mmCIF file with all atom_site columns, C-alpha atoms in Angstrom:
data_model
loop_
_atom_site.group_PDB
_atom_site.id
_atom_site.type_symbol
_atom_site.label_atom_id
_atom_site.label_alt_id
_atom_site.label_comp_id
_atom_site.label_asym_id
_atom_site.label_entity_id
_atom_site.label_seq_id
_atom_site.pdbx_PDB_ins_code
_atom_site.Cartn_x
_atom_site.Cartn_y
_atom_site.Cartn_z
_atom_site.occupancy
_atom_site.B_iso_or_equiv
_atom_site.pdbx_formal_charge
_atom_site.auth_seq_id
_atom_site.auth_comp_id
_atom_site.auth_asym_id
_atom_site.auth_atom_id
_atom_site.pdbx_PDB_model_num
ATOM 1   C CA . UNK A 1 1   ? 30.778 -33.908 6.588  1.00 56.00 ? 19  UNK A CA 1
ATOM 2   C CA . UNK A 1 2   ? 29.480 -30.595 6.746  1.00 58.00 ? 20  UNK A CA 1
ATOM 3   C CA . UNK A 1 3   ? 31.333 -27.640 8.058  1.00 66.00 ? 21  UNK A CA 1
ATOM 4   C CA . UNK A 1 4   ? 28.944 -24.823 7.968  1.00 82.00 ? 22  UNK A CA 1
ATOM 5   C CA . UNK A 1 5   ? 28.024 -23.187 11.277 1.00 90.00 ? 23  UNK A CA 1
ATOM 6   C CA . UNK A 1 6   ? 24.622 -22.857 11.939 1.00 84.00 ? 24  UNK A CA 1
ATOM 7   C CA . UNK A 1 7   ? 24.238 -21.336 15.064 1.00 89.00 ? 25  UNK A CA 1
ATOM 8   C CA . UNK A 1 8   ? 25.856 -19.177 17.951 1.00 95.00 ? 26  UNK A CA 1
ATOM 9   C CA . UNK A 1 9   ? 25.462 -17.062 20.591 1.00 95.00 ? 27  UNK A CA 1
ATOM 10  C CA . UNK A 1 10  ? 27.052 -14.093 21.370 1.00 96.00 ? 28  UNK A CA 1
ATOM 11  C CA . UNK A 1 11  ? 27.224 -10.777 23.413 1.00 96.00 ? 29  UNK A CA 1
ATOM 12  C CA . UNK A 1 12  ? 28.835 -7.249  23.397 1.00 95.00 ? 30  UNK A CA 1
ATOM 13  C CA . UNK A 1 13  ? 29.916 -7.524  19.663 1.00 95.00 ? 31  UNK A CA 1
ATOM 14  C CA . UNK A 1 14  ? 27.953 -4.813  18.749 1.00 92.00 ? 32  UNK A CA 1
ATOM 15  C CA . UNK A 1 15  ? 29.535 -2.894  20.813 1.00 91.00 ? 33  UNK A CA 1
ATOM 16  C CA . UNK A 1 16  ? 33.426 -4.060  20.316 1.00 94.00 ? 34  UNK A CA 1
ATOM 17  C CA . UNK A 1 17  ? 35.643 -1.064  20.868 1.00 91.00 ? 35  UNK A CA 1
ATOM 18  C CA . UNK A 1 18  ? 38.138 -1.926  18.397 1.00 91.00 ? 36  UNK A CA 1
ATOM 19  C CA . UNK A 1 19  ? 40.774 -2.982  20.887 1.00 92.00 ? 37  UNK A CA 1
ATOM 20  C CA . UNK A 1 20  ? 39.597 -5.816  23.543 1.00 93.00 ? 38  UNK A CA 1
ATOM 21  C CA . UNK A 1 21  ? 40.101 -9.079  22.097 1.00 97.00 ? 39  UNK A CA 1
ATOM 22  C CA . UNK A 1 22  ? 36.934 -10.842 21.106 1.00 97.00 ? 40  UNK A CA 1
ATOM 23  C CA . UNK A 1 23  ? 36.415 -14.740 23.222 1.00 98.00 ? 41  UNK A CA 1
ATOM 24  C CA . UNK A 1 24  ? 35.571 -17.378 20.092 1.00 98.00 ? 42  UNK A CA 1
ATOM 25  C CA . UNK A 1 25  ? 34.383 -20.680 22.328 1.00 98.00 ? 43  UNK A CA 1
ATOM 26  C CA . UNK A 1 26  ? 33.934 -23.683 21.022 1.00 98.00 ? 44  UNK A CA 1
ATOM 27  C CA . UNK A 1 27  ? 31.966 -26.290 22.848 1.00 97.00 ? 45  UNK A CA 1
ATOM 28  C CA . UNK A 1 28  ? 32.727 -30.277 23.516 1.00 96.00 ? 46  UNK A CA 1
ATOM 29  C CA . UNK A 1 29  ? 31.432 -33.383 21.703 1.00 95.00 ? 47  UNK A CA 1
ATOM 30  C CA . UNK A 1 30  ? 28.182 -34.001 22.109 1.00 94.00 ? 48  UNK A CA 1
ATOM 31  C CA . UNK A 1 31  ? 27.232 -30.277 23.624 1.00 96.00 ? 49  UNK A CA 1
ATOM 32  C CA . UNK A 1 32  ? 26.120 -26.942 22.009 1.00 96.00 ? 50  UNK A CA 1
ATOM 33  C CA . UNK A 1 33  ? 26.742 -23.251 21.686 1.00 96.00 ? 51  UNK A CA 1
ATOM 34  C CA . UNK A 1 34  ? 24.818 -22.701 25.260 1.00 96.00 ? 52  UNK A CA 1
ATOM 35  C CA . UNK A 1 35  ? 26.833 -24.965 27.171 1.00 96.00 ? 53  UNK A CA 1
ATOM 36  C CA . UNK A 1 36  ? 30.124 -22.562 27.883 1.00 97.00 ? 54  UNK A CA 1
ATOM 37  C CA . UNK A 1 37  ? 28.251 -19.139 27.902 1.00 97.00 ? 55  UNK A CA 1
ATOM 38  C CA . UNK A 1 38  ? 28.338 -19.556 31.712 1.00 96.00 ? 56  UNK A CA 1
ATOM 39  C CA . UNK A 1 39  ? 32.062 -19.452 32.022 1.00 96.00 ? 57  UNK A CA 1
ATOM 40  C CA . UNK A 1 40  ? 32.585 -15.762 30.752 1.00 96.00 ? 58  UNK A CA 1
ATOM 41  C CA . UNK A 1 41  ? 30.473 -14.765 33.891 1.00 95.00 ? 59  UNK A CA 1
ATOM 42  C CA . UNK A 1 42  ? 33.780 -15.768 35.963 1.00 96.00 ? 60  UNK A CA 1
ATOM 43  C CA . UNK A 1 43  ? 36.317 -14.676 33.607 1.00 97.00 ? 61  UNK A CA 1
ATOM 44  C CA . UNK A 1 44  ? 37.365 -11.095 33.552 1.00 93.00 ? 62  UNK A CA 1
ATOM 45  C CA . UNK A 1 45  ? 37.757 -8.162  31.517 1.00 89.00 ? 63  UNK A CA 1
ATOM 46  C CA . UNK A 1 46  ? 34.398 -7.766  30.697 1.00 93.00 ? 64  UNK A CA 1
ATOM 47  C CA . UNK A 1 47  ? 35.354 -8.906  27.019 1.00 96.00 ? 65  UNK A CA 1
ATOM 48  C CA . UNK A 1 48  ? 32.882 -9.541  24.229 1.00 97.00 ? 66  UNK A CA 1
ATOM 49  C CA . UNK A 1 49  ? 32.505 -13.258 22.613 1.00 97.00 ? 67  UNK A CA 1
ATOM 50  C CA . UNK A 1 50  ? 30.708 -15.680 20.534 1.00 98.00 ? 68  UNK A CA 1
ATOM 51  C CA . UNK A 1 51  ? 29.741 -18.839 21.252 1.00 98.00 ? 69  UNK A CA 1
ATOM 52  C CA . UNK A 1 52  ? 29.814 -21.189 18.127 1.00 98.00 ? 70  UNK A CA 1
ATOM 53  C CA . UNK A 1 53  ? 27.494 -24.347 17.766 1.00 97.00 ? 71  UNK A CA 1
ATOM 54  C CA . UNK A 1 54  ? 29.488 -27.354 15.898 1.00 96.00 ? 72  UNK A CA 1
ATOM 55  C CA . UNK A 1 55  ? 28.878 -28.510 12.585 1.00 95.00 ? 73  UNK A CA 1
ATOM 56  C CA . UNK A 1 56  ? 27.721 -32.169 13.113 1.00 94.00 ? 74  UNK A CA 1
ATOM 57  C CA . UNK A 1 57  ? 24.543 -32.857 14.292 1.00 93.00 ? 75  UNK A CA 1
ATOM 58  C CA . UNK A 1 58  ? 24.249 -35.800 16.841 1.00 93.00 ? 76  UNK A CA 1
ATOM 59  C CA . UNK A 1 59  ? 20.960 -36.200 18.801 1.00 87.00 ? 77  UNK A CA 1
ATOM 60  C CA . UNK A 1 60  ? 18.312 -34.228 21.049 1.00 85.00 ? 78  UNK A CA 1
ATOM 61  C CA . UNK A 1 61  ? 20.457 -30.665 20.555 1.00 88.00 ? 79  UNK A CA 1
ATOM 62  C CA . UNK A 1 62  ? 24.073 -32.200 20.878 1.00 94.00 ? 80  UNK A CA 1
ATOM 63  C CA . UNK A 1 63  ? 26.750 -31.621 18.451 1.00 95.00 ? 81  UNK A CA 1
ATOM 64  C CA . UNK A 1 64  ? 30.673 -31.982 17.146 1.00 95.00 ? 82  UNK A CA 1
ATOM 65  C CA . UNK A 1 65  ? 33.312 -30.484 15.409 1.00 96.00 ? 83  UNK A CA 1
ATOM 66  C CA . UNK A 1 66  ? 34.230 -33.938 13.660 1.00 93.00 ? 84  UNK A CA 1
ATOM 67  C CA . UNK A 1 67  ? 33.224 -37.580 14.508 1.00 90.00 ? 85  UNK A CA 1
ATOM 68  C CA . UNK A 1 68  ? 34.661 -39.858 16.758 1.00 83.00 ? 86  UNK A CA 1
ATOM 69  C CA . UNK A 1 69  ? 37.458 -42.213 16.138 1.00 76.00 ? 87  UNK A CA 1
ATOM 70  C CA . UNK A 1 70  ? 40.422 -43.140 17.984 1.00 69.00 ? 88  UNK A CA 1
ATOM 71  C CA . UNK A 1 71  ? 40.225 -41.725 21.435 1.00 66.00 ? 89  UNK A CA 1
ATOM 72  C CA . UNK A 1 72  ? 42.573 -38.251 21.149 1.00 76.00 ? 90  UNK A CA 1
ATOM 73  C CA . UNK A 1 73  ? 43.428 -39.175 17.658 1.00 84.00 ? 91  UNK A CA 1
ATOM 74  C CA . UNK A 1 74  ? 40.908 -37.825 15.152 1.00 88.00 ? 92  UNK A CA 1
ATOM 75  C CA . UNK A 1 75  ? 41.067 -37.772 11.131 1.00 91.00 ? 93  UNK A CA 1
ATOM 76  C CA . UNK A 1 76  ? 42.876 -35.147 10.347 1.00 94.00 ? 94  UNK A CA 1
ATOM 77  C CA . UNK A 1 77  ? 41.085 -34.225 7.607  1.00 94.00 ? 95  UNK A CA 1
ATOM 78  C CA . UNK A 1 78  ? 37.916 -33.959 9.403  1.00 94.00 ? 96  UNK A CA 1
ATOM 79  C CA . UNK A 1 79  ? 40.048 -31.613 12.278 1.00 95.00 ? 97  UNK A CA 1
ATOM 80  C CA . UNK A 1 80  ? 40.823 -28.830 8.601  1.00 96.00 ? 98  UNK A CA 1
ATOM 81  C CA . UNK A 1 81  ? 37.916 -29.103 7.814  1.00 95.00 ? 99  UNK A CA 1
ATOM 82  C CA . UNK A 1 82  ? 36.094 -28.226 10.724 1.00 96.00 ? 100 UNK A CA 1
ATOM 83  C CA . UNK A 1 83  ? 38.935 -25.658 11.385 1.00 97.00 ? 101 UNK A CA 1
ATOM 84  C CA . UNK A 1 84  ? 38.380 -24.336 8.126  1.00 96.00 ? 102 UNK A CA 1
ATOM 85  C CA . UNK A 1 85  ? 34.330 -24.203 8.641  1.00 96.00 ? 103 UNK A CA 1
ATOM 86  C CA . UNK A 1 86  ? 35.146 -21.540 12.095 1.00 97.00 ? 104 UNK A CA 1
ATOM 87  C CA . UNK A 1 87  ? 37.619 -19.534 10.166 1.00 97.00 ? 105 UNK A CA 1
ATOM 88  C CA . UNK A 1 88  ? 34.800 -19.160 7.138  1.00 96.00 ? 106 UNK A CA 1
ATOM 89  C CA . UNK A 1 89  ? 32.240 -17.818 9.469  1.00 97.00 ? 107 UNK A CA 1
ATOM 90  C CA . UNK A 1 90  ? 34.808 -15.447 11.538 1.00 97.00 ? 108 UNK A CA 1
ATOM 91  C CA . UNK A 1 91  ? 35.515 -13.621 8.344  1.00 97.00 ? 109 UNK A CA 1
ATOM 92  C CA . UNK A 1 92  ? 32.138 -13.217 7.937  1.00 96.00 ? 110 UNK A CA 1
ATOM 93  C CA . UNK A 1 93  ? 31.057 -12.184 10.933 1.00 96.00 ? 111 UNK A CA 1
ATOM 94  C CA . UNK A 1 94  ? 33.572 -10.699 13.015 1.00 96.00 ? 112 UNK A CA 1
ATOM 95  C CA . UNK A 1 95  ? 36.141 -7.711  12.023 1.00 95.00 ? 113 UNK A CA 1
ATOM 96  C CA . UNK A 1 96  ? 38.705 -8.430  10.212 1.00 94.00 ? 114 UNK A CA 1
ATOM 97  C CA . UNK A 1 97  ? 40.870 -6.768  12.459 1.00 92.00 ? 115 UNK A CA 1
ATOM 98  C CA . UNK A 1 98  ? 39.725 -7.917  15.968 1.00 96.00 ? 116 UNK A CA 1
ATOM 99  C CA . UNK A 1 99  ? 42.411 -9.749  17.754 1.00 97.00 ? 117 UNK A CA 1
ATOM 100 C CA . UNK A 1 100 ? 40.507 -13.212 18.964 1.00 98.00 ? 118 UNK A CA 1
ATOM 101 C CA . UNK A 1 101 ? 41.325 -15.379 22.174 1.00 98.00 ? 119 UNK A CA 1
ATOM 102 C CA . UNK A 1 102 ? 40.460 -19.002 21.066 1.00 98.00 ? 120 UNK A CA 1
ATOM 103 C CA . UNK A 1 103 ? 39.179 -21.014 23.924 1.00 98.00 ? 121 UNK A CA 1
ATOM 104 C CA . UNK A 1 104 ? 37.409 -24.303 23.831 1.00 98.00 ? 122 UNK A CA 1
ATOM 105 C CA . UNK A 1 105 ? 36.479 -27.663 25.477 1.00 98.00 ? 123 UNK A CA 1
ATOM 106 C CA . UNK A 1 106 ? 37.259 -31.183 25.000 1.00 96.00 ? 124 UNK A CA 1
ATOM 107 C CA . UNK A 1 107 ? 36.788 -31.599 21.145 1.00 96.00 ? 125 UNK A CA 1
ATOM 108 C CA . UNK A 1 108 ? 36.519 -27.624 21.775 1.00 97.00 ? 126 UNK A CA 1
ATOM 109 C CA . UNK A 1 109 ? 39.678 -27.357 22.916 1.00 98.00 ? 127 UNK A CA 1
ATOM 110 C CA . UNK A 1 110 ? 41.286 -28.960 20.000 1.00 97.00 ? 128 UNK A CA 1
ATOM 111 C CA . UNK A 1 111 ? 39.754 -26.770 18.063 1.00 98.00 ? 129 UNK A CA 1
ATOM 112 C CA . UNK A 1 112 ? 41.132 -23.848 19.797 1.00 98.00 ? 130 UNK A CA 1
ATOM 113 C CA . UNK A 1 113 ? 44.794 -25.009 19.158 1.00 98.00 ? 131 UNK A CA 1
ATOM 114 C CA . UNK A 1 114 ? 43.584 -25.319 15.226 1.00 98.00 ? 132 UNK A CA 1
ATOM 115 C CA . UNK A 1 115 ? 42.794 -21.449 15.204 1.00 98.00 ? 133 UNK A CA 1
ATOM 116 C CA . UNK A 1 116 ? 45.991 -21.097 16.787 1.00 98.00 ? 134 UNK A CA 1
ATOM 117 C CA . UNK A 1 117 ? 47.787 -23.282 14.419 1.00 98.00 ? 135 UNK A CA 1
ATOM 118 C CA . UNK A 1 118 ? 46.303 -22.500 11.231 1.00 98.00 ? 136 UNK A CA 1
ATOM 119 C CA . UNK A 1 119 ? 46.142 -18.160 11.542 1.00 98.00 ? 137 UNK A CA 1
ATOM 120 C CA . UNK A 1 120 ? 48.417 -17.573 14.568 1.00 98.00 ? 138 UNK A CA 1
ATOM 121 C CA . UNK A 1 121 ? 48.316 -14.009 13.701 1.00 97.00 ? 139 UNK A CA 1
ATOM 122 C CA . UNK A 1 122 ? 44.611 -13.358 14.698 1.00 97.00 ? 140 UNK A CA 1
ATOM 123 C CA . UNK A 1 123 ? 45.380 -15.248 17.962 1.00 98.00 ? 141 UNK A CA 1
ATOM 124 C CA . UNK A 1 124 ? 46.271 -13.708 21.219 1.00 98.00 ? 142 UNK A CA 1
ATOM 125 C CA . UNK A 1 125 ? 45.179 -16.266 23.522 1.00 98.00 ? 143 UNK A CA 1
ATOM 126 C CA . UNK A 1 126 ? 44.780 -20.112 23.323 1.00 98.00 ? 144 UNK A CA 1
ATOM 127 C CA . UNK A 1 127 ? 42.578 -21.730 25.967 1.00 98.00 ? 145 UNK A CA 1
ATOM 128 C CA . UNK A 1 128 ? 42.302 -25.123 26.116 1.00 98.00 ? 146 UNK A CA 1
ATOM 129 C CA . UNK A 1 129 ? 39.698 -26.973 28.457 1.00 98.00 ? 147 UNK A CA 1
ATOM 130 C CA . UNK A 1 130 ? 40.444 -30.757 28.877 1.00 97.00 ? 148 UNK A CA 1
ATOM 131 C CA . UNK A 1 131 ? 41.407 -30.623 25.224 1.00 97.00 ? 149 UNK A CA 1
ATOM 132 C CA . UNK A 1 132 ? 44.260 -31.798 23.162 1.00 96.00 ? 150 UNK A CA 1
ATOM 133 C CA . UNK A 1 133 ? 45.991 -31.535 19.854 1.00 97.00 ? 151 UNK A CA 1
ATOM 134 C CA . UNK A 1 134 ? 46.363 -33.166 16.338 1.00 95.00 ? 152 UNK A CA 1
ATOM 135 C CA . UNK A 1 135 ? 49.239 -35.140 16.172 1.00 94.00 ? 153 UNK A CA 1
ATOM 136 C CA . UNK A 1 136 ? 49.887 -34.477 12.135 1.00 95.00 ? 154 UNK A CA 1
ATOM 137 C CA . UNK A 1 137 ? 52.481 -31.570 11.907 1.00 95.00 ? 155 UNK A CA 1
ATOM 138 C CA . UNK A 1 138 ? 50.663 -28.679 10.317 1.00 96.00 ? 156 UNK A CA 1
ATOM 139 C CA . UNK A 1 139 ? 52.219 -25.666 8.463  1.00 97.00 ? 157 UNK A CA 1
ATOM 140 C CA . UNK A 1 140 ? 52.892 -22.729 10.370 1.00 98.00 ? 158 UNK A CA 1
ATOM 141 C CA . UNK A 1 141 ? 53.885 -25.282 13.628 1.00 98.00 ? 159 UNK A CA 1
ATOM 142 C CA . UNK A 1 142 ? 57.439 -23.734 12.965 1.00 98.00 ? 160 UNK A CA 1
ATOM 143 C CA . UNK A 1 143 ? 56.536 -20.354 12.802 1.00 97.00 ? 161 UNK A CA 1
ATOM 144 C CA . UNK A 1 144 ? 54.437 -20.404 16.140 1.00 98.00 ? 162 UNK A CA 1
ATOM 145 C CA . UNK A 1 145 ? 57.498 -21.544 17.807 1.00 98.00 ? 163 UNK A CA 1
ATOM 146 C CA . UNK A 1 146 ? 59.409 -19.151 16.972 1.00 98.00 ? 164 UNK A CA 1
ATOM 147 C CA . UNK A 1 147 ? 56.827 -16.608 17.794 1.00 98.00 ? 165 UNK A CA 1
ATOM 148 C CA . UNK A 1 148 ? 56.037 -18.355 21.477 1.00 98.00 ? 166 UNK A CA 1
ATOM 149 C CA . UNK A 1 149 ? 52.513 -17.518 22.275 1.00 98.00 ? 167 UNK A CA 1
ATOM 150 C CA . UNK A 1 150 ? 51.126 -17.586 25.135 1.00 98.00 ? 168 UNK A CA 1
ATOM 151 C CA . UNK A 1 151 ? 48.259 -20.375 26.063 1.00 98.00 ? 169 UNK A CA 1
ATOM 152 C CA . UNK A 1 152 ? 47.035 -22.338 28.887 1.00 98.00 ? 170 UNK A CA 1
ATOM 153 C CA . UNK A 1 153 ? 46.404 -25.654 29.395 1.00 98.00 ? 171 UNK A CA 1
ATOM 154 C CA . UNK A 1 154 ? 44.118 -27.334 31.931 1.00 98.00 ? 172 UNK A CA 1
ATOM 155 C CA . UNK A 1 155 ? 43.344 -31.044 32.169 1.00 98.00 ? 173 UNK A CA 1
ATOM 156 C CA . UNK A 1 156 ? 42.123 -33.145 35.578 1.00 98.00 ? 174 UNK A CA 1
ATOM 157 C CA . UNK A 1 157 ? 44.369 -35.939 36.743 1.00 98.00 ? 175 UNK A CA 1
ATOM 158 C CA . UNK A 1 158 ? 40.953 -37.974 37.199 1.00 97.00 ? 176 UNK A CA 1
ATOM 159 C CA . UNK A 1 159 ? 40.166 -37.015 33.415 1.00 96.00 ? 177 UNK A CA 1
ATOM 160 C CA . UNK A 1 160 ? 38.625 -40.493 32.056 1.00 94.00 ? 178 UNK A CA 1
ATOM 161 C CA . UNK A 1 161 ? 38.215 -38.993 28.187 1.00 94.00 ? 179 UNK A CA 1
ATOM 162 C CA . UNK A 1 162 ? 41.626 -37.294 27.418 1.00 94.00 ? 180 UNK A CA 1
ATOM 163 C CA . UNK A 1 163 ? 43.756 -39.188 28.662 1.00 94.00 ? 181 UNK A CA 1
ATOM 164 C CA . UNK A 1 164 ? 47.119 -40.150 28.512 1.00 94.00 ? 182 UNK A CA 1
ATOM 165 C CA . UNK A 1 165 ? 49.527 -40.244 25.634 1.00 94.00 ? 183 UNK A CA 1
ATOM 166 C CA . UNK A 1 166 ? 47.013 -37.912 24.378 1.00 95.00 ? 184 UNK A CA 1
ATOM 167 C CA . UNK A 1 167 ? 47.856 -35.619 27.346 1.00 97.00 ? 185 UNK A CA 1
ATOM 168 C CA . UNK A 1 168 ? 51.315 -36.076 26.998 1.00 97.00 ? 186 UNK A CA 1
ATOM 169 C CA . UNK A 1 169 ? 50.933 -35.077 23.222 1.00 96.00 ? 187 UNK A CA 1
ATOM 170 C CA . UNK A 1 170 ? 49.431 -32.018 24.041 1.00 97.00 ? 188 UNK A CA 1
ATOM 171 C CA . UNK A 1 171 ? 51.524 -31.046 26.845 1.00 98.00 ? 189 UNK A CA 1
ATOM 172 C CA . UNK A 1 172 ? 54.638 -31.511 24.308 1.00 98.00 ? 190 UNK A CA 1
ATOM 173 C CA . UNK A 1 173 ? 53.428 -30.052 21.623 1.00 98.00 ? 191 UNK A CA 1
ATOM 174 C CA . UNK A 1 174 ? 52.478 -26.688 23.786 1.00 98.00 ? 192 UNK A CA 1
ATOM 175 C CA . UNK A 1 175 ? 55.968 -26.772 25.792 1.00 98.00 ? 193 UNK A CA 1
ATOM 176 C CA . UNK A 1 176 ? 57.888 -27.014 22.518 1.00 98.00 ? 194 UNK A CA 1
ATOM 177 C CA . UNK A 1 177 ? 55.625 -24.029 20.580 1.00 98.00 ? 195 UNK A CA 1
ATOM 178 C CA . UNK A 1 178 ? 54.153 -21.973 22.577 1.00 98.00 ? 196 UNK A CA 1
ATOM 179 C CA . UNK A 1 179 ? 54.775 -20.085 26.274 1.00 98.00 ? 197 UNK A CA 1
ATOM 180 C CA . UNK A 1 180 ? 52.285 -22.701 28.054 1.00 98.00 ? 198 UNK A CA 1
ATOM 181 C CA . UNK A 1 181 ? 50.944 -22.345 31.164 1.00 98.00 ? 199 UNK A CA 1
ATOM 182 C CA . UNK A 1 182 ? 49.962 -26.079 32.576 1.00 98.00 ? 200 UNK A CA 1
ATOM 183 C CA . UNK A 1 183 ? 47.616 -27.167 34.899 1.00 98.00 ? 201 UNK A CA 1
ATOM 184 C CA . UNK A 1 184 ? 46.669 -30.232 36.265 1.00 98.00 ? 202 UNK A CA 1
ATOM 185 C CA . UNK A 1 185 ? 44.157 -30.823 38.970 1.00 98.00 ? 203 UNK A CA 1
ATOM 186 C CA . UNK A 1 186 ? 43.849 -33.454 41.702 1.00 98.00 ? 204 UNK A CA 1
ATOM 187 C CA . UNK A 1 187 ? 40.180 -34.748 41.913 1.00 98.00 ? 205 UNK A CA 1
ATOM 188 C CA . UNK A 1 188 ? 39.350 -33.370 38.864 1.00 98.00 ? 206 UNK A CA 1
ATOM 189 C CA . UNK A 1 189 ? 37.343 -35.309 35.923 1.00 98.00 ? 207 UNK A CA 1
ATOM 190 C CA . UNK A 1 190 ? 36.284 -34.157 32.460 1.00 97.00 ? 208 UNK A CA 1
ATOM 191 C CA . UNK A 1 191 ? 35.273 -30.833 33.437 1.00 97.00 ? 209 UNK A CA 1
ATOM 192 C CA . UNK A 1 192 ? 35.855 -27.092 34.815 1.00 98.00 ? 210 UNK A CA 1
ATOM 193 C CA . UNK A 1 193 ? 35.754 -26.151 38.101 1.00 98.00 ? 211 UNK A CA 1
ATOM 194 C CA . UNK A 1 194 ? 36.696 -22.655 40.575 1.00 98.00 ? 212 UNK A CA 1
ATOM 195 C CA . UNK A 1 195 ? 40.259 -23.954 40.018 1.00 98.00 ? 213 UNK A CA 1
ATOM 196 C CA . UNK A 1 196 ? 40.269 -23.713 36.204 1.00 98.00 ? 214 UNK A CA 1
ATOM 197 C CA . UNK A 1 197 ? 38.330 -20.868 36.345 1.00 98.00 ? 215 UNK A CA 1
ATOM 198 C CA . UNK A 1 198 ? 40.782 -18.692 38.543 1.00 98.00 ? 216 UNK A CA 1
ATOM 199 C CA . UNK A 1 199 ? 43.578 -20.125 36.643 1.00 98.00 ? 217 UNK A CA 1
ATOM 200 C CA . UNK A 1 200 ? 42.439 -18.918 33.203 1.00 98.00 ? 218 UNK A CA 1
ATOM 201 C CA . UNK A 1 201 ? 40.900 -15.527 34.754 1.00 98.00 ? 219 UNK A CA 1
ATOM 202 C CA . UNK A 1 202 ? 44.903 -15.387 35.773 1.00 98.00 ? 220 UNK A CA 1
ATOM 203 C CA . UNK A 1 203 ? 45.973 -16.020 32.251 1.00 98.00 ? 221 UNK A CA 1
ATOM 204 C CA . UNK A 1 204 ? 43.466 -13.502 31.350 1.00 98.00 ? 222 UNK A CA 1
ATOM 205 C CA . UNK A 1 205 ? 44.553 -10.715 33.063 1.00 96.00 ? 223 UNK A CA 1
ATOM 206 C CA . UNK A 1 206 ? 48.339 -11.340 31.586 1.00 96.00 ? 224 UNK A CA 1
ATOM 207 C CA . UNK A 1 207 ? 47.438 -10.973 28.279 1.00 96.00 ? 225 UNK A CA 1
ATOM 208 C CA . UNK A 1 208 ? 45.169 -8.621  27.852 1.00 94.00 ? 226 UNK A CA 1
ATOM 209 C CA . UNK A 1 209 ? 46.311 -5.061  27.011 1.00 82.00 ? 227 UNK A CA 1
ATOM 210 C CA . UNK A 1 210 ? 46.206 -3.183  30.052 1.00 71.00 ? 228 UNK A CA 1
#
């Protein structure tokens, strides 16, 4: 499996002011880089951000970070290597000293926690869409918790693809390492709506530097 990515989108890095934390999404299975652009028209602070297409080509423009297996439960080596694929083309295209907010979608959203997990130092914000977590123990797990981040975590109750003892993973594994800020929504499916988005713009305005 390859881990190169090939494409992105992105606006205002150019012009990064060497302070504002730079947005690094990551999009769901079978999506691409264009599909969470949108959000960062709700979402405040008028920060720059890229917008990374996933490794694994699947059909008619659709991608993923890693294949499908077990629903929530992923081979972990094909979660490092995909997390190791981002982290290769952040050094190369980002600076090395811009403080990143990891926030991604579904498989997306896993991802997001892997950036978090994996170089916890470069993270100041973890947003996870309808995501989850790898249940293998990684490294630095110990060291995040003792650090406490802060990240937020938004799933709907009517979710039909994460789902639950992968929910419950998630939510545990957040509680017990970071300062999470849980959501669920009534009504809600596999998606984002004005809820989620007011919730993160809240989250948002916490963390960044005033």
């Amino acid at each position: 499996m390859s881990s190169e990515i090939q494409y992105y989108l992105s606006a205002g890095i150019e012009d990064w002011n060497g302070v504002s934390p730079i947005v690094v999404m990551m999009h769901g299975y079978g999506s691409n880089e264009e599909d969470l652009t949108g959000l960062m028209n709700y979402l405040p602070g008028n920060l720059p951000w890229v917008s990374l297409q996933a490794p694994l080509p699947l059909s008619f423009g659709s991608y993923a970070w890693f294949p499908l297996a077990a629903p929530g439960v992923p081979k972990a080596e094909h979660v490092l290597e995909a997390t190791a694929g981002i982290w290769a083309w952040i050094d190369a295209n980002l600076p090395a000293n811009a403080p990143l907010i990891a926030m991604g979608f579904s498989q997306g959203g896993l991802m997001a926690t892997q950036l978090l997990r994996t170089r916890p130092e470069r993270i100041v914000g973890t947003v996870v869409l309808s995501g989850f977590t790898l249940a293998e123990s990684q490294a630095l797990d110990e060291k995040i918790a003792a650090a406490r981040p802060r990240t937020i975590y938004t799933i709907g109750l009517n979710d039909q693809m994460i789902t639950g003892p992968t929910v419950e993973r998630t939510k545990e594994w957040l509680t017990a390492h970071t300062d999470a800020t849980i959501h669920s929504y009534e009504g809600l499916a596999h998606s984002i709506d004005e809820r989620v988005l007011a919730d993160v713009s809240k989250y948002l305005l916490e963390i960044l530097p005033s």
